Amino acid sequence: MIAKSLRLLLGSLLFLGLLAGCAPVAAPAATDTGSTAGATANVLVRAMTSEPAVIDPQGAPSSGLSLVLPYLFDTLVVRDVDNTILPALAESWETSDDGLTVTMRLKPGVTFHDGTPLDAAAVQATFERFKETGMASPIYEGVTQIASIEAVDDATVAFHFDQPAANFWSTISMPYAAIISPASIEAAAAAGTGHLVGSGPFKLAGCTLERNPDYAWGPPTTENQGAPYLDQVIFKVIPDASTQLAALEAGEVDVIFINQPSHKQKLESDPNVTLHETVLNSLIYLGFNTQRPPFDEMTVRQAIAHAINKDEIVSLALGGLGQAAFAPLPPTLPGFDPSLKDYELGFDPERSRALLAEAGFEADSDGSWVRDGEPLQARLLTSTRPPNEAIATLIQSQLAAIGVPVEIQQLDGKAVMEATGKGEFELLLWRYDWNDPDALNIFLSAARIGSTNRVGYSNPEVDALLEAGAHELDEAARNALYVQAQQLILQDAPWQPLYVPVDVLAIRNRVQGAKPGYMGRLLLNDATIAPQP
């Protein structure tokens, strides 16, 4: 059965292998019971693909780090599932009339796991360190918009800006903006490395994340704002998705993430498991290298875009685990507007052929296209992450249907980013995950060419709209700017938006009170383990 939402934040996290390293877990025998094999009451077991090398919210992101940060650390504000900003460590705030100062009042009585107080000085130290050393973080640019941080008194902190920063709230709601114990910052600096300490509902104890009994400042996204009910949570490092599935079925783990349709279909009939779906603030797109002929021509990009059948991708490649997209922003973000559907380059193979002819290509006897003696062909670059192979193969088939042969090149994610930085591709199957419409600025402004603007897109009119949106504090006016920008982007076609992914968590029914929160993060403050017969 599919539950559209779960319940809240889970007990305490025990890492198998964190800090000490851990070997891959072999597939367990496919025997299944309603209980989790070998589990202790009040202990949850979750699979993860890789362990974080170091616990530092401001460091380079990884899947393992992103998974554990919300349990070990707290942020000043949080987002609810509807994108609303809610108070967390900051219980209230005021913004100056000119938008250049945000003053926050902190919750009283909050302490870090090391016993030191979480006060304005700690907030100041956290963000000052971020500005100095957080270059690898995905939110570094947002943090650098803060001109200065002032500890007004122990319970009051002020953020000062040189110009209004509309994405400030998105920045500080991310787990990467967690508040860090200054004592742990000093210790890590002295040692040259080391895990940092937070104030979250769970704390790191050797290889274990355990219940923080002093926790009394949970966010409003949880019913239980005190200490978690669980004693521990074990994270088992299981790199292979099929092995994770077998572990869940055998009761070796309680929670896994699913991104393969066959796995979802198999678990839908499992009476011991409930599936929970969340539409993500993410977009998977087909990108065009706008600086490499012939894809530097808008007409050619539009022709290829019209050949893509998005509904077929969602149905056949994803097994329904996604929603066909028509705009550069997903519908979960501000700045999205249904009217953008009118600007979509929808599936129309005949229009594709007409545009190729308009661009000067001639159809050969075998249906392929040639211009000035050069055949129209492309290399489609993507990562090895599932389900990219299935999607790329379907795109290859759809483009072959209009006479455009495509070679698929799959590399690991790092190699893909290196290749796009050098412009070594024609087509790119890629994604972004973000929590603010400023995603357009990050991934499509000319200033980011060679880095996060992987397709080399440049349109001065779009850049001006995105820059204005970055500093517009009126929400309606800001959204209007992003709608205008998206209209131009859809016409220019540096991307063909493909789909918005759906996140699926499979959770054994012995775990009760857990639910996916914002961006599908599993909230565990309210989670319990049901007594077993």
PDB file of C-alpha atoms in Angstrom, residues 181-319:
ATOM      1  CA  SER A 181      29.514  23.753  18.529  1.00  0.00           C
ATOM      2  CA  PRO A 182      32.376  26.307  18.557  1.00  0.00           C
ATOM      3  CA  ALA A 183      34.304  23.996  20.891  1.00  0.00           C
ATOM      4  CA  SER A 184      34.209  21.234  18.270  1.00  0.00           C
ATOM      5  CA  ILE A 185      35.244  23.717  15.571  1.00  0.00           C
ATOM      6  CA  GLU A 186      38.310  24.633  17.629  1.00  0.00           C
ATOM      7  CA  ALA A 187      39.124  20.987  18.330  1.00  0.00           C
ATOM      8  CA  ALA A 188      38.811  20.033  14.660  1.00  0.00           C
ATOM      9  CA  ALA A 189      40.981  22.991  13.621  1.00  0.00           C
ATOM     10  CA  ALA A 190      43.667  22.028  16.130  1.00  0.00           C
ATOM     11  CA  ALA A 191      43.658  18.408  14.972  1.00  0.00           C
ATOM     12  CA  GLY A 192      43.428  19.266  11.279  1.00  0.00           C
ATOM     13  CA  THR A 193      40.355  17.054  10.943  1.00  0.00           C
ATOM     14  CA  GLY A 194      37.561  15.653  13.041  1.00  0.00           C
ATOM     15  CA  HIS A 195      33.837  15.273  13.417  1.00  0.00           C
ATOM     16  CA  LEU A 196      31.868  18.343  14.428  1.00  0.00           C
ATOM     17  CA  VAL A 197      29.212  18.438  17.129  1.00  0.00           C
ATOM     18  CA  GLY A 198      25.599  19.568  16.841  1.00  0.00           C
ATOM     19  CA  SER A 199      22.470  19.842  18.968  1.00  0.00           C
ATOM     20  CA  GLY A 200      20.214  17.383  17.153  1.00  0.00           C
ATOM     21  CA  PRO A 201      17.898  14.710  18.532  1.00  0.00           C
ATOM     22  CA  PHE A 202      20.651  12.112  18.172  1.00  0.00           C
ATOM     23  CA  LYS A 203      24.328  12.242  19.016  1.00  0.00           C
ATOM     24  CA  LEU A 204      27.387  10.430  17.770  1.00  0.00           C
ATOM     25  CA  ALA A 205      28.989   8.029  20.249  1.00  0.00           C
ATOM     26  CA  GLY A 206      31.842   6.152  18.604  1.00  0.00           C
ATOM     27  CA  CYS A 207      30.185   4.161  15.836  1.00  0.00           C
ATOM     28  CA  THR A 208      26.733   4.878  17.215  1.00  0.00           C
ATOM     29  CA  LEU A 209      24.167   7.641  16.910  1.00  0.00           C
ATOM     30  CA  GLU A 210      22.216   7.509  20.108  1.00  0.00           C
ATOM     31  CA  ARG A 211      19.187   9.202  21.578  1.00  0.00           C
ATOM     32  CA  ASN A 212      19.889  12.679  22.961  1.00  0.00           C
ATOM     33  CA  PRO A 213      17.996  12.565  26.292  1.00  0.00           C
ATOM     34  CA  ASP A 214      18.366  16.337  26.784  1.00  0.00           C
ATOM     35  CA  TYR A 215      16.688  17.251  23.499  1.00  0.00           C
ATOM     36  CA  ALA A 216      13.792  19.630  24.190  1.00  0.00           C
ATOM     37  CA  TRP A 217      13.736  22.028  21.215  1.00  0.00           C
ATOM     38  CA  GLY A 218      12.338  20.029  18.308  1.00  0.00           C
ATOM     39  CA  PRO A 219      10.909  21.866  15.279  1.00  0.00           C
ATOM     40  CA  PRO A 220       7.156  22.369  14.716  1.00  0.00           C
ATOM     41  CA  THR A 221       7.252  19.750  11.943  1.00  0.00           C
ATOM     42  CA  THR A 222       7.236  17.084  14.682  1.00  0.00           C
ATOM     43  CA  GLU A 223       4.574  16.302  17.278  1.00  0.00           C
ATOM     44  CA  ASN A 224       7.193  15.200  19.793  1.00  0.00           C
ATOM     45  CA  GLN A 225       9.491  18.179  20.302  1.00  0.00           C
ATOM     46  CA  GLY A 226      11.341  16.493  23.136  1.00  0.00           C
ATOM     47  CA  ALA A 227      13.798  13.611  23.182  1.00  0.00           C
ATOM     48  CA  PRO A 228      13.165  10.918  20.551  1.00  0.00           C
ATOM     49  CA  TYR A 229      11.438   7.703  21.540  1.00  0.00           C
ATOM     50  CA  LEU A 230      13.950   5.418  19.839  1.00  0.00           C
ATOM     51  CA  ASP A 231      17.164   4.476  21.591  1.00  0.00           C
ATOM     52  CA  GLN A 232      19.293   3.863  18.506  1.00  0.00           C
ATOM     53  CA  VAL A 233      19.217   3.683  14.735  1.00  0.00           C
ATOM     54  CA  ILE A 234      21.642   1.440  12.889  1.00  0.00           C
ATOM     55  CA  PHE A 235      22.830   2.494   9.441  1.00  0.00           C
ATOM     56  CA  LYS A 236      24.057  -0.500   7.458  1.00  0.00           C
ATOM     57  CA  VAL A 237      26.217   0.354   4.466  1.00  0.00           C
ATOM     58  CA  ILE A 238      24.814  -1.684   1.560  1.00  0.00           C
ATOM     59  CA  PRO A 239      25.987  -0.215  -1.775  1.00  0.00           C
ATOM     60  CA  ASP A 240      23.830  -2.395  -4.045  1.00  0.00           C
ATOM     61  CA  ALA A 241      20.103  -1.634  -4.394  1.00  0.00           C
ATOM     62  CA  SER A 242      19.118  -5.273  -4.938  1.00  0.00           C
ATOM     63  CA  THR A 243      21.004  -6.290  -1.807  1.00  0.00           C
ATOM     64  CA  GLN A 244      19.189  -3.549   0.118  1.00  0.00           C
ATOM     65  CA  LEU A 245      15.875  -4.929  -1.130  1.00  0.00           C
ATOM     66  CA  ALA A 246      16.775  -8.448  -0.023  1.00  0.00           C
ATOM     67  CA  ALA A 247      17.844  -7.126   3.380  1.00  0.00           C
ATOM     68  CA  LEU A 248      14.498  -5.371   3.820  1.00  0.00           C
ATOM     69  CA  GLU A 249      12.527  -8.451   2.803  1.00  0.00           C
ATOM     70  CA  ALA A 250      14.546 -10.632   5.179  1.00  0.00           C
ATOM     71  CA  GLY A 251      14.052  -8.233   8.086  1.00  0.00           C
ATOM     72  CA  GLU A 252      17.728  -7.230   8.229  1.00  0.00           C
ATOM     73  CA  VAL A 253      16.876  -3.526   7.811  1.00  0.00           C
ATOM     74  CA  ASP A 254      13.774  -1.430   8.468  1.00  0.00           C
ATOM     75  CA  VAL A 255      14.119   1.346   5.873  1.00  0.00           C
ATOM     76  CA  ILE A 256      15.435   1.556   2.317  1.00  0.00           C
ATOM     77  CA  PHE A 257      15.192   4.110  -0.478  1.00  0.00           C
ATOM     78  CA  ILE A 258      13.752   2.826  -3.769  1.00  0.00           C
ATOM     79  CA  ASN A 259      14.492   4.189  -7.230  1.00  0.00           C
ATOM     80  CA  GLN A 260      13.888   1.070  -9.325  1.00  0.00           C
ATOM     81  CA  PRO A 261      10.310   0.375 -10.503  1.00  0.00           C
ATOM     82  CA  SER A 262      10.698  -3.407 -10.219  1.00  0.00           C
ATOM     83  CA  HIS A 263      11.632  -3.065  -6.545  1.00  0.00           C
ATOM     84  CA  LYS A 264       8.592  -0.899  -5.869  1.00  0.00           C
ATOM     85  CA  GLN A 265       6.304  -3.341  -7.643  1.00  0.00           C
ATOM     86  CA  LYS A 266       7.700  -6.242  -5.642  1.00  0.00           C
ATOM     87  CA  LEU A 267       7.185  -4.515  -2.291  1.00  0.00           C
ATOM     88  CA  GLU A 268       3.648  -3.330  -3.031  1.00  0.00           C
ATOM     89  CA  SER A 269       2.401  -6.831  -2.210  1.00  0.00           C
ATOM     90  CA  ASP A 270       4.565  -7.286   0.900  1.00  0.00           C
ATOM     91  CA  PRO A 271       2.281  -7.183   3.974  1.00  0.00           C
ATOM     92  CA  ASN A 272       5.205  -6.291   6.245  1.00  0.00           C
ATOM     93  CA  VAL A 273       6.191  -3.119   4.361  1.00  0.00           C
ATOM     94  CA  THR A 274       4.566   0.245   3.641  1.00  0.00           C
ATOM     95  CA  LEU A 275       5.714   2.483   0.787  1.00  0.00           C
ATOM     96  CA  HIS A 276       5.750   6.260   1.199  1.00  0.00           C
ATOM     97  CA  GLU A 277       5.948   8.594  -1.801  1.00  0.00           C
ATOM     98  CA  THR A 278       7.182  12.193  -1.915  1.00  0.00           C
ATOM     99  CA  VAL A 279       7.336  14.462  -4.970  1.00  0.00           C
ATOM    100  CA  LEU A 280      10.773  16.074  -4.852  1.00  0.00           C
ATOM    101  CA  ASN A 281      12.030  19.607  -5.499  1.00  0.00           C
ATOM    102  CA  SER A 282      14.063  18.143  -8.337  1.00  0.00           C
ATOM    103  CA  LEU A 283      14.143  18.081 -12.117  1.00  0.00           C
ATOM    104  CA  ILE A 284      15.610  15.562 -14.530  1.00  0.00           C
ATOM    105  CA  TYR A 285      16.335  17.164 -17.879  1.00  0.00           C
ATOM    106  CA  LEU A 286      17.895  16.571 -21.275  1.00  0.00           C
ATOM    107  CA  GLY A 287      20.527  19.265 -21.721  1.00  0.00           C
ATOM    108  CA  PHE A 288      22.085  20.504 -24.952  1.00  0.00           C
ATOM    109  CA  ASN A 289      25.665  21.706 -25.260  1.00  0.00           C
ATOM    110  CA  THR A 290      24.730  25.173 -26.485  1.00  0.00           C
ATOM    111  CA  GLN A 291      28.349  25.947 -27.361  1.00  0.00           C
ATOM    112  CA  ARG A 292      28.929  22.976 -29.675  1.00  0.00           C
ATOM    113  CA  PRO A 293      27.547  22.869 -33.253  1.00  0.00           C
ATOM    114  CA  PRO A 294      24.885  22.163 -34.278  1.00  0.00           C
ATOM    115  CA  PHE A 295      23.349  22.396 -30.800  1.00  0.00           C
ATOM    116  CA  ASP A 296      24.445  26.004 -30.551  1.00  0.00           C
ATOM    117  CA  GLU A 297      21.440  26.659 -32.826  1.00  0.00           C
ATOM    118  CA  MET A 298      18.099  27.148 -31.102  1.00  0.00           C
ATOM    119  CA  THR A 299      16.194  25.582 -34.017  1.00  0.00           C
ATOM    120  CA  VAL A 300      18.167  22.334 -33.745  1.00  0.00           C
ATOM    121  CA  ARG A 301      17.637  22.177 -29.983  1.00  0.00           C
ATOM    122  CA  GLN A 302      13.924  22.747 -30.440  1.00  0.00           C
ATOM    123  CA  ALA A 303      13.806  19.985 -33.049  1.00  0.00           C
ATOM    124  CA  ILE A 304      15.387  17.457 -30.707  1.00  0.00           C
ATOM    125  CA  ALA A 305      13.174  18.597 -27.827  1.00  0.00           C
ATOM    126  CA  HIS A 306      10.022  17.948 -29.870  1.00  0.00           C
ATOM    127  CA  ALA A 307      11.160  14.347 -30.461  1.00  0.00           C
ATOM    128  CA  ILE A 308      11.087  13.480 -26.749  1.00  0.00           C
ATOM    129  CA  ASN A 309       8.043  11.610 -25.447  1.00  0.00           C
ATOM    130  CA  LYS A 310       8.085  12.376 -21.706  1.00  0.00           C
ATOM    131  CA  ASP A 311       5.011  10.315 -20.869  1.00  0.00           C
ATOM    132  CA  GLU A 312       6.697   7.282 -22.403  1.00  0.00           C
ATOM    133  CA  ILE A 313       9.791   7.900 -20.272  1.00  0.00           C
ATOM    134  CA  VAL A 314       7.736   8.084 -17.073  1.00  0.00           C
ATOM    135  CA  SER A 315       5.704   5.008 -17.984  1.00  0.00           C
ATOM    136  CA  LEU A 316       8.339   2.694 -19.465  1.00  0.00           C
ATOM    137  CA  ALA A 317      11.651   3.783 -17.941  1.00  0.00           C
ATOM    138  CA  LEU A 318      10.350   4.823 -14.510  1.00  0.00           C
ATOM    139  CA  GLY A 319       7.361   2.565 -13.991  1.00  0.00           C
TER     140      GLY A 319
END
